[in-house]
mmCIF file with all atom_site columns, C-alpha atoms and ligand atoms in Angstrom:
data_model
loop_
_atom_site.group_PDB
_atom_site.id
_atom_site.type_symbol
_atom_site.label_atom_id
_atom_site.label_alt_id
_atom_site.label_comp_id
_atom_site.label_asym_id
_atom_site.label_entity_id
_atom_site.label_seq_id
_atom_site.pdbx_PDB_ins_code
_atom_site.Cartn_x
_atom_site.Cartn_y
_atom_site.Cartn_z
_atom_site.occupancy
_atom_site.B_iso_or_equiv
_atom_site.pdbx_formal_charge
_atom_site.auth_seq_id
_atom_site.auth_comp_id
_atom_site.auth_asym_id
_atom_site.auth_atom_id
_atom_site.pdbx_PDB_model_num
ATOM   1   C  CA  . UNK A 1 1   ? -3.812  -54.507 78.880  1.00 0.00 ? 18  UNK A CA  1
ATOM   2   C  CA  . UNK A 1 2   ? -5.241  -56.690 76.433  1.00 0.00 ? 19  UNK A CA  1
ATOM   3   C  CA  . UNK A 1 3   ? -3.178  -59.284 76.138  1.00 0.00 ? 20  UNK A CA  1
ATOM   4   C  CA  . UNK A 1 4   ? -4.248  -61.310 79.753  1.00 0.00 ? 21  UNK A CA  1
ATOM   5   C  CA  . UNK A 1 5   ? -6.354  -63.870 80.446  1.00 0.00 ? 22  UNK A CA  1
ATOM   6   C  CA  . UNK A 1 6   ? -8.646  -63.223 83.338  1.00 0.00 ? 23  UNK A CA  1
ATOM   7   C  CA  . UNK A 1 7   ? -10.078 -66.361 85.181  1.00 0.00 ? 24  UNK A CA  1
ATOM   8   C  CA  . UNK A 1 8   ? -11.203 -66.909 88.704  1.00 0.00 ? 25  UNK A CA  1
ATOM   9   C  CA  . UNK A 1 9   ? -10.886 -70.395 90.309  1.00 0.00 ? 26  UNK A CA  1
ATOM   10  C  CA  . UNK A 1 10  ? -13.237 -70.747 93.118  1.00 0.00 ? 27  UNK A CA  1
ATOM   11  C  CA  . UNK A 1 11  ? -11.850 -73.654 95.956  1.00 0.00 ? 28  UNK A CA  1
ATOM   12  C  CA  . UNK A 1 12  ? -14.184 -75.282 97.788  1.00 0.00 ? 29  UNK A CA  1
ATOM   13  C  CA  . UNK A 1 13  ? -12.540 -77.818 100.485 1.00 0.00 ? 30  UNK A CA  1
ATOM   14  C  CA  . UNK A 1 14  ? -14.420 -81.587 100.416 1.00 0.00 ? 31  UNK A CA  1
ATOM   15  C  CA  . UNK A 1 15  ? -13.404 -82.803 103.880 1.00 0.00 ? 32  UNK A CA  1
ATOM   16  C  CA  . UNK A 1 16  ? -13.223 -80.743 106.845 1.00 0.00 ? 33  UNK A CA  1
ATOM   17  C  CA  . UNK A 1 17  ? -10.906 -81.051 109.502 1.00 0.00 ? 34  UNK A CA  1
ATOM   18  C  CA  . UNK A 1 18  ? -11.003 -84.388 111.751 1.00 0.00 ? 35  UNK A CA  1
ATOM   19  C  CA  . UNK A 1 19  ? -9.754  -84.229 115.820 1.00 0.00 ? 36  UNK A CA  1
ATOM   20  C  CA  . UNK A 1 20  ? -8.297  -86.809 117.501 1.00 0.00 ? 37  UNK A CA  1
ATOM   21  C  CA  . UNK A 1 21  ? -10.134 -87.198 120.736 1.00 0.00 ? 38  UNK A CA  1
ATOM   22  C  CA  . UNK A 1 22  ? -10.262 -89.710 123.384 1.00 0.00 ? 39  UNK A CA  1
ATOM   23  C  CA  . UNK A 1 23  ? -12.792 -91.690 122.097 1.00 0.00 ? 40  UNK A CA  1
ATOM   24  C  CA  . UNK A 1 24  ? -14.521 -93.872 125.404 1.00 0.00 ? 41  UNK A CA  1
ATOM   25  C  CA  . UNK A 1 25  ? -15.581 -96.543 122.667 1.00 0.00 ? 42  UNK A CA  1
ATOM   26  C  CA  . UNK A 1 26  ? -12.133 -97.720 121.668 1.00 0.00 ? 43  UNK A CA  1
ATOM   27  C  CA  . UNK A 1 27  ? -10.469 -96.315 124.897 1.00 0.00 ? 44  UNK A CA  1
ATOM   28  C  CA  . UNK A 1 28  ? -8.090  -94.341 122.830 1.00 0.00 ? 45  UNK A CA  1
ATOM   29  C  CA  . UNK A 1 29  ? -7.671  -91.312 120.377 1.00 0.00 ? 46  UNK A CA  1
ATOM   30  C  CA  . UNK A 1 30  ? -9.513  -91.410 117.382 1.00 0.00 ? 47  UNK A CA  1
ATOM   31  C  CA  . UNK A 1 31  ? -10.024 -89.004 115.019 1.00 0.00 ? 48  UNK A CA  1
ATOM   32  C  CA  . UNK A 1 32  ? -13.626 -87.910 114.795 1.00 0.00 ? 49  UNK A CA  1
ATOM   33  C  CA  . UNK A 1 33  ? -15.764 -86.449 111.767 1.00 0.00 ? 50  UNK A CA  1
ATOM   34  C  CA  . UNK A 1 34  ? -18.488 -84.008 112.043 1.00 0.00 ? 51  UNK A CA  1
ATOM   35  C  CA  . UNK A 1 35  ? -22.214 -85.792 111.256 1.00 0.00 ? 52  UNK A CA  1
ATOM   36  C  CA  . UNK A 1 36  ? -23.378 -81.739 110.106 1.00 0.00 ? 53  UNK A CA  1
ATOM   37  C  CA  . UNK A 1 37  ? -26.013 -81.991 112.903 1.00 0.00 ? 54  UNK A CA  1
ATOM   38  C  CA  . UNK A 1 38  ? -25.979 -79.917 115.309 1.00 0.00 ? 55  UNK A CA  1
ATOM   39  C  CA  . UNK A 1 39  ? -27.559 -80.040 119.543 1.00 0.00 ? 56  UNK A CA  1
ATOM   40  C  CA  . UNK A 1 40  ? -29.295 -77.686 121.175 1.00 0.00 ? 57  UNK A CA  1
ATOM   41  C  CA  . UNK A 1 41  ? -30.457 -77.681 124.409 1.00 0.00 ? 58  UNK A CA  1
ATOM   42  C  CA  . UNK A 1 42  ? -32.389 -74.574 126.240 1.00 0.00 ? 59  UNK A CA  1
ATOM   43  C  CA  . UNK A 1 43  ? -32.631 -74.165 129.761 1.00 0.00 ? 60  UNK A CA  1
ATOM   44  C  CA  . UNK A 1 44  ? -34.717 -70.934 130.731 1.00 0.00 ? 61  UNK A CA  1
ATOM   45  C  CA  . UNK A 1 45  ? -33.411 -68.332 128.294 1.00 0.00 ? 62  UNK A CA  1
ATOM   46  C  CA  . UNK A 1 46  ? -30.048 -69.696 127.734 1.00 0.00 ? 63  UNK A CA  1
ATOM   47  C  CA  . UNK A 1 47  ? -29.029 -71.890 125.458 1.00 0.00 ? 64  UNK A CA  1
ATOM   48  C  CA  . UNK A 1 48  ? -26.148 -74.478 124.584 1.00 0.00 ? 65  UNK A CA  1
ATOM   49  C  CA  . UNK A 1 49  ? -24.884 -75.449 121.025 1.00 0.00 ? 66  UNK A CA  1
ATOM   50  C  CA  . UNK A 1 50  ? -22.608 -78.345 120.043 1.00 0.00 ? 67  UNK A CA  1
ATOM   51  C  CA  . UNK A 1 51  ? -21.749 -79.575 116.826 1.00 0.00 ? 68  UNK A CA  1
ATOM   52  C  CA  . UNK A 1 52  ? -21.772 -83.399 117.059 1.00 0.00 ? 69  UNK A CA  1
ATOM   53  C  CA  . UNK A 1 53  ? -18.870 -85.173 115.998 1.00 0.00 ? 70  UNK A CA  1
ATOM   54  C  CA  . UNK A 1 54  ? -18.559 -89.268 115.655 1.00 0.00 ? 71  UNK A CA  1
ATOM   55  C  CA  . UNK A 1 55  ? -15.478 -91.859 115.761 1.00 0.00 ? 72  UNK A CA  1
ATOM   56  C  CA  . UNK A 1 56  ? -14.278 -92.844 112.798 1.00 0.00 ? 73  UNK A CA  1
ATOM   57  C  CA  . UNK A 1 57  ? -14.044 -95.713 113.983 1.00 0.00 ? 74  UNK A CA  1
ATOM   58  C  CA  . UNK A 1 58  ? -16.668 -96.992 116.428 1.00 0.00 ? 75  UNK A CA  1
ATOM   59  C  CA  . UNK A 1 59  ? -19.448 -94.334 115.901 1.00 0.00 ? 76  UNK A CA  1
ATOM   60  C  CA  . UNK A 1 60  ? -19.670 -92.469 119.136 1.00 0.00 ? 77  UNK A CA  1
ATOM   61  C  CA  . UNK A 1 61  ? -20.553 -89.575 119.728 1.00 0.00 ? 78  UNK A CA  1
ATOM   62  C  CA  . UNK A 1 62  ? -18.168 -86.502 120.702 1.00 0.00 ? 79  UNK A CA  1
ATOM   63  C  CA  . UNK A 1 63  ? -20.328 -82.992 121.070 1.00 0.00 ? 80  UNK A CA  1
ATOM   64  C  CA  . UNK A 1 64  ? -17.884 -80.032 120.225 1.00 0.00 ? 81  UNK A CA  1
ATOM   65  C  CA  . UNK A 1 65  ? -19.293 -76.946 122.424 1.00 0.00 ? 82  UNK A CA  1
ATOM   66  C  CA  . UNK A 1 66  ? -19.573 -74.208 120.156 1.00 0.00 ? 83  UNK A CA  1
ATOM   67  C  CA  . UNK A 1 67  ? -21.447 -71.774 123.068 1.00 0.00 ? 84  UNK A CA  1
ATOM   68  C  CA  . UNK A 1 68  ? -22.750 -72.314 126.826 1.00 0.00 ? 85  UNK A CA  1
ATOM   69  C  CA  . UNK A 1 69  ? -25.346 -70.526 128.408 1.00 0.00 ? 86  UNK A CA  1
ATOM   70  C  CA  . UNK A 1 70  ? -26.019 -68.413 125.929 1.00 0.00 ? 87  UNK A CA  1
ATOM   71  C  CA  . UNK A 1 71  ? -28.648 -65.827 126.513 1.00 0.00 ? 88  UNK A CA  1
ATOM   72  C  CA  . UNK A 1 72  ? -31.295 -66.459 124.364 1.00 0.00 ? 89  UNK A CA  1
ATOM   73  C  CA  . UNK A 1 73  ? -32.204 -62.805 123.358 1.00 0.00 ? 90  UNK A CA  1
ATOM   74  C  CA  . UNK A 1 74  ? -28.679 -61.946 122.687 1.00 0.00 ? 91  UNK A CA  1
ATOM   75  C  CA  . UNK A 1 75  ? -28.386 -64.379 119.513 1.00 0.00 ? 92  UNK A CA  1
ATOM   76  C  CA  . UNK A 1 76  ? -28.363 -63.190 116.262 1.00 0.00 ? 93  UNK A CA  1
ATOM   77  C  CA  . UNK A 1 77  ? -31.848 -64.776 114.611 1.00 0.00 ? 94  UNK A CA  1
ATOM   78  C  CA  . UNK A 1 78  ? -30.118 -66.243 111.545 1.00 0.00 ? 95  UNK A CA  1
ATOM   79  C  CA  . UNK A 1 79  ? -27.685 -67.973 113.715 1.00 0.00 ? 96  UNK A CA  1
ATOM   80  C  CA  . UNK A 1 80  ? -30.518 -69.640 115.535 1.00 0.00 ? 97  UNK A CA  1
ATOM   81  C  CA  . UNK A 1 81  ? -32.334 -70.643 112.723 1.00 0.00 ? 98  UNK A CA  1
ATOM   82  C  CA  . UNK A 1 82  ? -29.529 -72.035 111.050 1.00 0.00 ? 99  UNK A CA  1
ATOM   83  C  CA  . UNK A 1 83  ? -29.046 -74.165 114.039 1.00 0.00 ? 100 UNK A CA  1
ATOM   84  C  CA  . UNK A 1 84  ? -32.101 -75.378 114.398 1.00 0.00 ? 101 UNK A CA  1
ATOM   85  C  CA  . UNK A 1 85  ? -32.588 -75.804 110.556 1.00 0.00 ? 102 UNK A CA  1
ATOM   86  C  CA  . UNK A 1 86  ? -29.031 -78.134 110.669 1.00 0.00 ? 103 UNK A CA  1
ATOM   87  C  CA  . UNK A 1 87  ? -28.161 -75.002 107.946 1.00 0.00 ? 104 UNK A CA  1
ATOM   88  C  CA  . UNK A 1 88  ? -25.021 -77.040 105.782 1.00 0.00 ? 105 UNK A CA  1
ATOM   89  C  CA  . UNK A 1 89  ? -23.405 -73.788 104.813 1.00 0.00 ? 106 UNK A CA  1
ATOM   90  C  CA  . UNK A 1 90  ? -23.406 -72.586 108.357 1.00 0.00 ? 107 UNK A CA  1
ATOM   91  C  CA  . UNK A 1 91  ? -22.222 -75.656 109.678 1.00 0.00 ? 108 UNK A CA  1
ATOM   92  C  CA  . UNK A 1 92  ? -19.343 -76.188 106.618 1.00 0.00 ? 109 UNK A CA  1
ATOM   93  C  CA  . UNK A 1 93  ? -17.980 -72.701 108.386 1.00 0.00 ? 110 UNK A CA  1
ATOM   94  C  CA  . UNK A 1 94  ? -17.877 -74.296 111.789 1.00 0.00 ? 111 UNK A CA  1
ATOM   95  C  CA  . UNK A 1 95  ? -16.226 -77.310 110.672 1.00 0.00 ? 112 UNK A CA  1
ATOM   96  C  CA  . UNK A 1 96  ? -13.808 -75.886 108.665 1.00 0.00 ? 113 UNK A CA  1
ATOM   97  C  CA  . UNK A 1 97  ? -12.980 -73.505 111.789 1.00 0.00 ? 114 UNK A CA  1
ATOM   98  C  CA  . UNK A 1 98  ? -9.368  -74.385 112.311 1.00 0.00 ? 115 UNK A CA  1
ATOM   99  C  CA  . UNK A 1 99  ? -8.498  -72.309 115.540 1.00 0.00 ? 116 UNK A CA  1
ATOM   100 C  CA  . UNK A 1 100 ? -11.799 -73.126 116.989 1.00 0.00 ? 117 UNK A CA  1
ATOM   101 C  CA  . UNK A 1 101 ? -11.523 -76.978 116.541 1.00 0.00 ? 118 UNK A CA  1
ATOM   102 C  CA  . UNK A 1 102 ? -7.246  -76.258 117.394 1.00 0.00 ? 119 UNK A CA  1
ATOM   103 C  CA  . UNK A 1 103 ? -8.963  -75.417 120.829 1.00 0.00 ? 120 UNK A CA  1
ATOM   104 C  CA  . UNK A 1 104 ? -9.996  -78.715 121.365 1.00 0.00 ? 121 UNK A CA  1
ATOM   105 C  CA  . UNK A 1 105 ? -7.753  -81.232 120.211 1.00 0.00 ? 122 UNK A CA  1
ATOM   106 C  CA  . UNK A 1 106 ? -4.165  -81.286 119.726 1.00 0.00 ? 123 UNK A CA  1
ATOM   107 C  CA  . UNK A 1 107 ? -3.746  -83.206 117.159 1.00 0.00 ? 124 UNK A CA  1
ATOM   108 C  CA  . UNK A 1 108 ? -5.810  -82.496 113.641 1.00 0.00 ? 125 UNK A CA  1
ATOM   109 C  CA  . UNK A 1 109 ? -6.221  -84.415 110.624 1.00 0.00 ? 126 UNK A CA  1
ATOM   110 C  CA  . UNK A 1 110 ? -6.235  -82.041 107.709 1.00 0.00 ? 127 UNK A CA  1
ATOM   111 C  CA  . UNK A 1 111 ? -7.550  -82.548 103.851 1.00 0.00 ? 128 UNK A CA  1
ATOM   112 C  CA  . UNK A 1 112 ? -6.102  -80.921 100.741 1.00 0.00 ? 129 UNK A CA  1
ATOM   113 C  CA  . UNK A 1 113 ? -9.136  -82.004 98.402  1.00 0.00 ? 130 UNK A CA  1
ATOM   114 C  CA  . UNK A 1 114 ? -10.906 -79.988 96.866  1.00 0.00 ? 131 UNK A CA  1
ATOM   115 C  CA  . UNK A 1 115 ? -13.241 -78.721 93.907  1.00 0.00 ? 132 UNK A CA  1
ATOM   116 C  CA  . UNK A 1 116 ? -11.897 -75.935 91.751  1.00 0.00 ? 133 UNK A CA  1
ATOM   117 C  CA  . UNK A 1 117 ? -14.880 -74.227 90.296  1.00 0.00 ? 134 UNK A CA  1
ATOM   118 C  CA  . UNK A 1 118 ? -13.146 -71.870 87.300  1.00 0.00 ? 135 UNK A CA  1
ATOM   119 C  CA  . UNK A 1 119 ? -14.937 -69.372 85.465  1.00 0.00 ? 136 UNK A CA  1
ATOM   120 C  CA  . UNK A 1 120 ? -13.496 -66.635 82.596  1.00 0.00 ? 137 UNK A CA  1
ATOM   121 C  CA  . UNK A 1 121 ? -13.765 -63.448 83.494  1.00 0.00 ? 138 UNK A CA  1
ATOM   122 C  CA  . UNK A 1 122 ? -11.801 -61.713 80.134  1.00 0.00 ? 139 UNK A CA  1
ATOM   123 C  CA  . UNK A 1 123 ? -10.570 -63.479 77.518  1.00 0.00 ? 140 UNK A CA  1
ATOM   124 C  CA  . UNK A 1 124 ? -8.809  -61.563 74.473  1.00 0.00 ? 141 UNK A CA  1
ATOM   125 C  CA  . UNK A 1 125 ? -8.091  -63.009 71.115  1.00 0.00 ? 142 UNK A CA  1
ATOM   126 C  CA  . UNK A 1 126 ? -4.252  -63.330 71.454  1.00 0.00 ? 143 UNK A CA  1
ATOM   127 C  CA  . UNK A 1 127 ? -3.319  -63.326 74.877  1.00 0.00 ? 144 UNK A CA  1
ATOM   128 C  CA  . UNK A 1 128 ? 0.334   -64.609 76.507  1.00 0.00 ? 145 UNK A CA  1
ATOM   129 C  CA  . UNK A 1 129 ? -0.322  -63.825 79.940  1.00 0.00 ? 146 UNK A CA  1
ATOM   130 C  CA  . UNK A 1 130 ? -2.870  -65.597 82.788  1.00 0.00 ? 147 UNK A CA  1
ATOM   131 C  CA  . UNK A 1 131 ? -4.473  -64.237 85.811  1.00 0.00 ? 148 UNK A CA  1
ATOM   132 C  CA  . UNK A 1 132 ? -6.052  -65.987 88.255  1.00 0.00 ? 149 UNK A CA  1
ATOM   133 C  CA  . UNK A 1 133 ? -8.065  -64.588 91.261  1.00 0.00 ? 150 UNK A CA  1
ATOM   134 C  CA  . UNK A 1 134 ? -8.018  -66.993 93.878  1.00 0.00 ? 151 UNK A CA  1
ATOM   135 C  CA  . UNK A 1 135 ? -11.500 -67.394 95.849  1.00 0.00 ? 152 UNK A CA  1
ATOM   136 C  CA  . UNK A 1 136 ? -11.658 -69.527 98.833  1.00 0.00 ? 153 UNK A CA  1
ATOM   137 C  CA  . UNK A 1 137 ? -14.423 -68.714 101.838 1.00 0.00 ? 154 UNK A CA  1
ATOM   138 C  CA  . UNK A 1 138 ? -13.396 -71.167 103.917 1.00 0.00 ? 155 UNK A CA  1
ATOM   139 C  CA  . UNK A 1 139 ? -9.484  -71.904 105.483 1.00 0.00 ? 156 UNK A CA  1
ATOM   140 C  CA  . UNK A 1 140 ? -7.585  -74.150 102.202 1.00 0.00 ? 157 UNK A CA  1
ATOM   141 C  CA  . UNK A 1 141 ? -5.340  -77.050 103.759 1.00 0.00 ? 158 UNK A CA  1
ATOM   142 C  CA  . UNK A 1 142 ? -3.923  -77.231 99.892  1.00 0.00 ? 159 UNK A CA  1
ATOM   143 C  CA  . UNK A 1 143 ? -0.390  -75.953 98.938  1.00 0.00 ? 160 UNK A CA  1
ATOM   144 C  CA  . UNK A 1 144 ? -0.559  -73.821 96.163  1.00 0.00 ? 161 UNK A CA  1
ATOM   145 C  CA  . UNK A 1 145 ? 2.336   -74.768 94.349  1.00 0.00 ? 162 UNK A CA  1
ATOM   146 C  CA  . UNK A 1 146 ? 0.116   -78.623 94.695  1.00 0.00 ? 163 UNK A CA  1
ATOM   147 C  CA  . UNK A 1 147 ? -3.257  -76.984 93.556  1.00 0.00 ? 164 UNK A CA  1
ATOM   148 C  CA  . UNK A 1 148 ? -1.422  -74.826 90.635  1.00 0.00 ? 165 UNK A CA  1
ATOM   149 C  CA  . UNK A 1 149 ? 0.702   -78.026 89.423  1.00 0.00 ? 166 UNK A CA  1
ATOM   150 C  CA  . UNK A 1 150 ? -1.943  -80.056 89.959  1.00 0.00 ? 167 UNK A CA  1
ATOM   151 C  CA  . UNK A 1 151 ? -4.956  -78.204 88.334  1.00 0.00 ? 168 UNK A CA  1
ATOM   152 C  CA  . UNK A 1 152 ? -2.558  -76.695 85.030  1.00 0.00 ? 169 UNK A CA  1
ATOM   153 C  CA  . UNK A 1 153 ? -1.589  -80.725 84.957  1.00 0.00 ? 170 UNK A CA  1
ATOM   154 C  CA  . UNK A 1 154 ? 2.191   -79.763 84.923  1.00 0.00 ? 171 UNK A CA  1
ATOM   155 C  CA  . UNK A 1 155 ? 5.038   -80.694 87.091  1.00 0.00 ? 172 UNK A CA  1
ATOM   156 C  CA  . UNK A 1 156 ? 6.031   -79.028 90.722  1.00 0.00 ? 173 UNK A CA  1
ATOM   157 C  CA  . UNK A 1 157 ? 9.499   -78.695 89.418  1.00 0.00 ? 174 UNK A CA  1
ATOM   158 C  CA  . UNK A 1 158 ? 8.607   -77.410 86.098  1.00 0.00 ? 175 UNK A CA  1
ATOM   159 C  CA  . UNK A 1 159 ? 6.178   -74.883 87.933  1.00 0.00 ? 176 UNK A CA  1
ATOM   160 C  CA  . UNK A 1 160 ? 8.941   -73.663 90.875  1.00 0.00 ? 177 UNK A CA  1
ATOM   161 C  CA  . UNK A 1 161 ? 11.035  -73.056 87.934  1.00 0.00 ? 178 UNK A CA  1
ATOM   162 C  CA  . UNK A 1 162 ? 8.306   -70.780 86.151  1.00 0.00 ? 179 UNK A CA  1
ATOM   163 C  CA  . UNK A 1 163 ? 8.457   -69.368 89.333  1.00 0.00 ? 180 UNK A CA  1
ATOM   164 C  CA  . UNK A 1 164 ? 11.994  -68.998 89.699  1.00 0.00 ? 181 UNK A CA  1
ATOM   165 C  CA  . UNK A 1 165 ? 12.609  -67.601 86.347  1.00 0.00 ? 182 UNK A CA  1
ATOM   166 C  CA  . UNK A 1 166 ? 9.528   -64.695 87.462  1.00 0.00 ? 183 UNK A CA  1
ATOM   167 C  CA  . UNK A 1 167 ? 7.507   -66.058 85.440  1.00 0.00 ? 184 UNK A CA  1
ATOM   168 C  CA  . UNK A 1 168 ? 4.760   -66.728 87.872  1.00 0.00 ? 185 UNK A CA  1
ATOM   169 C  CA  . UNK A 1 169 ? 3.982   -63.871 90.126  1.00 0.00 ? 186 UNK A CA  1
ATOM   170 C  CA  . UNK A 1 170 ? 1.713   -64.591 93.299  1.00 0.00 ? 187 UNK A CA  1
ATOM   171 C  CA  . UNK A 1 171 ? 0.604   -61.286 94.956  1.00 0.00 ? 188 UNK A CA  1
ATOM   172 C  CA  . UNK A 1 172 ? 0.729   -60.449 97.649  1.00 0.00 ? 189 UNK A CA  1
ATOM   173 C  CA  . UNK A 1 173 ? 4.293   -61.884 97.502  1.00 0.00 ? 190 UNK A CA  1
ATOM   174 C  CA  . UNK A 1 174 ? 4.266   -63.271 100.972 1.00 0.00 ? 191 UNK A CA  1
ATOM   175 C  CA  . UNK A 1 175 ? 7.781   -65.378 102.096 1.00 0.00 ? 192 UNK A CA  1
ATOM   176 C  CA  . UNK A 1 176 ? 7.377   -68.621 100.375 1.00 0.00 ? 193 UNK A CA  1
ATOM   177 C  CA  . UNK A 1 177 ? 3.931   -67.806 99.463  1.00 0.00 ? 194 UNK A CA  1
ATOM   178 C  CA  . UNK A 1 178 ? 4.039   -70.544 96.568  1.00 0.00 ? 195 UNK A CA  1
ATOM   179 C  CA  . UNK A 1 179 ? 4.584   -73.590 99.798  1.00 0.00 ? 196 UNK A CA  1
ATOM   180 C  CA  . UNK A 1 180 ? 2.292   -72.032 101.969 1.00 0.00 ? 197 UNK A CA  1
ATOM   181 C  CA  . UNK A 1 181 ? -1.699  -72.977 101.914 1.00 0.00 ? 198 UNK A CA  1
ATOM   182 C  CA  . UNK A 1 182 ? -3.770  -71.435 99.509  1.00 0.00 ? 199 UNK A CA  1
ATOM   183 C  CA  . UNK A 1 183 ? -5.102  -68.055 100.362 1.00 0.00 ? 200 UNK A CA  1
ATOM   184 C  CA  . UNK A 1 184 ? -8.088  -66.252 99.545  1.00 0.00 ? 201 UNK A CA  1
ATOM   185 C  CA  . UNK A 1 185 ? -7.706  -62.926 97.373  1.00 0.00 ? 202 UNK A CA  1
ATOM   186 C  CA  . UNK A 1 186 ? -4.235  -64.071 95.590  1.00 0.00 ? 203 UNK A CA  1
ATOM   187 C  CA  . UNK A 1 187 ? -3.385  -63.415 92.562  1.00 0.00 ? 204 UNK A CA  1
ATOM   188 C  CA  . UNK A 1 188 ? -1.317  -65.714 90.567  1.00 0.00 ? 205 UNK A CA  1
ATOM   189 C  CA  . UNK A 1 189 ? 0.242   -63.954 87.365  1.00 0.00 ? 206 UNK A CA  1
ATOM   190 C  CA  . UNK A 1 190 ? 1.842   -66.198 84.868  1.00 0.00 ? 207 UNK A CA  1
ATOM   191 C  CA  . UNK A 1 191 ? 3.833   -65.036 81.284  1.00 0.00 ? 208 UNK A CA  1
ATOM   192 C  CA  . UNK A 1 192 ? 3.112   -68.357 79.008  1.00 0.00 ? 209 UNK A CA  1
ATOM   193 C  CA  . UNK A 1 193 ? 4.657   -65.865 76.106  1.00 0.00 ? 210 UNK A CA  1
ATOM   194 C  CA  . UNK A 1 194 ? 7.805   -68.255 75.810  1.00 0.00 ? 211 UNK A CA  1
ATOM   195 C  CA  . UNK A 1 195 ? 5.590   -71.055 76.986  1.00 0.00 ? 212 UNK A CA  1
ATOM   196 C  CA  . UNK A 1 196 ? 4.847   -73.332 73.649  1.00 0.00 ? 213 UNK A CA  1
ATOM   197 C  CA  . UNK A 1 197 ? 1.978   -75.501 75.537  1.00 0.00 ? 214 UNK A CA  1
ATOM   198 C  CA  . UNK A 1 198 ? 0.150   -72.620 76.398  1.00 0.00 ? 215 UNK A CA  1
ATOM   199 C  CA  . UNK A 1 199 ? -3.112  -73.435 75.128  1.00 0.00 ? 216 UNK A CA  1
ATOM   200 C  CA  . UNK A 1 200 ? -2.640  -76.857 77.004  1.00 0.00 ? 217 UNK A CA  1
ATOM   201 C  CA  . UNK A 1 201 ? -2.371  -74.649 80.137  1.00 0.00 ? 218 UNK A CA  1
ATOM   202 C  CA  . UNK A 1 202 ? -5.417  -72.599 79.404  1.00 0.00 ? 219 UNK A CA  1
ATOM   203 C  CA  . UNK A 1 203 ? -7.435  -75.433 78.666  1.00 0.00 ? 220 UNK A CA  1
ATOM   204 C  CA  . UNK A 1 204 ? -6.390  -76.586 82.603  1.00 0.00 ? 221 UNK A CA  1
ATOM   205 C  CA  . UNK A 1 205 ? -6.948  -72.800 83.612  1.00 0.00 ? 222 UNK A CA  1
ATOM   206 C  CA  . UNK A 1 206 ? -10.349 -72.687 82.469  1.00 0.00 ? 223 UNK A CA  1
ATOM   207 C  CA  . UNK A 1 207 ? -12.040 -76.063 82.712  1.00 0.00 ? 224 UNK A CA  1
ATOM   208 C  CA  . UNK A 1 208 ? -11.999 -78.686 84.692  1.00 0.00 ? 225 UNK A CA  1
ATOM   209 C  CA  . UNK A 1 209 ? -13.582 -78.903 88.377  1.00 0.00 ? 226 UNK A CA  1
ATOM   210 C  CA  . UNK A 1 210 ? -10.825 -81.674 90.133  1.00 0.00 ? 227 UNK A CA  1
ATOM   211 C  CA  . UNK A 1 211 ? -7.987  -81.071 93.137  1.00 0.00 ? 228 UNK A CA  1
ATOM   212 C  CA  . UNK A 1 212 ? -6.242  -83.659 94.785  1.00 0.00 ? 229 UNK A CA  1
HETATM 213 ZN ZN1 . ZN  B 2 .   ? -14.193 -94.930 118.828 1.00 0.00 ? 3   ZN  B ZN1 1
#
């Protein structure tokens, strides 16, 4: 077919997920933020591993326990070095670890910014339909009818009615997929053929790095 526009749109989340735990400081819950260090402490040949977490509002300190008495020996190498080295990329995946911070808290504060990092992949002279391969490596809080609206700079309405009309295709077509968080590995297909601000849209499509 030579008549689509390929893009990808990379999604990287800005603010990771904040519990609410008793906080001793302010004698109540708080939610708490992740400082990106993290604590070891060996004893023998095991080891412990939290990932210290502070009160947004007083400062102190929470330590969520990502391992106990761990056998040294047993750890993969990059994992410990990563630790040790405060690594941000393998702490960003701990943070943004929904079912492993769910485990701890009952209550989570969740963020739906985030930076949209889009890139061209195939671009033919006259095209009337866009593609867009979804990327994200770590868990979205965003809706993607919010993200789409929000990054082509139209309307929700104006986009569930694209959507109603099949004009905008998400695959896989999951229930509801368009109100549901955005997933990595979606495709969004959209026919801008009857569309007369199309080059408006692919101008949002292609450039441009902002998400609220
Ligand atoms: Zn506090």
């Amino acid at each position: 077919m030579c008549n689509i526009l390929k893009v990808r749109w990379t999604i990287n989340p800005r603010t990771a997920p904040q519990p609410w735990i008793a906080c001793s400081g302010c004698g109540c819950l708080k939610p708490f933020k992740s400082s990106g260090k993290i604590r070891l402490n060996a004893n023998g040949k095991k080891l412990d591993a939290w990932l210290v977490y502070r009160c947004t509002d007083c400062d102190k300190t929470w330590n969520r326990t990502l391992f106990e008495r761990q056998t040294i020996r047993d750890l993969n190498p990059l994992v410990l070095e990563a630790m040790q080295g405060n690594d941000r990329e393998w702490i960003r995946a701990r943070e943004f670890d929904l079912d492993a911070v769910r485990r701890k808290a009952q209550r989570i504060d969740e963020f739906a910014d985030a930076d949209v990092q889009k890139e061209v992949l195939d671009e033919p002279e006259s095209w009337t339909m866009l593609e867009i391969d979804l990327v994200a490596t770590l868990p979205i809080s965003a809706r993607l009818d919010r993200l789409l609206a929000s990054e082509f700079g139209i309307s929700r309405s104006r986009l569930q009615a694209l959507h109603e009309g099949a004009k905008l295709k998400i695959h896989p077509d999951r229930a509801d997929a368009i109100r549901r968080r955005v997933k990595d590995g979606s495709r969004i297909v959209v026919d801008l053929s009857n569309e007369t601000d199309r080059h408006f849209i692919w101008k949002a499509a292609t450039s441009g790095t902002e998400a609220g």
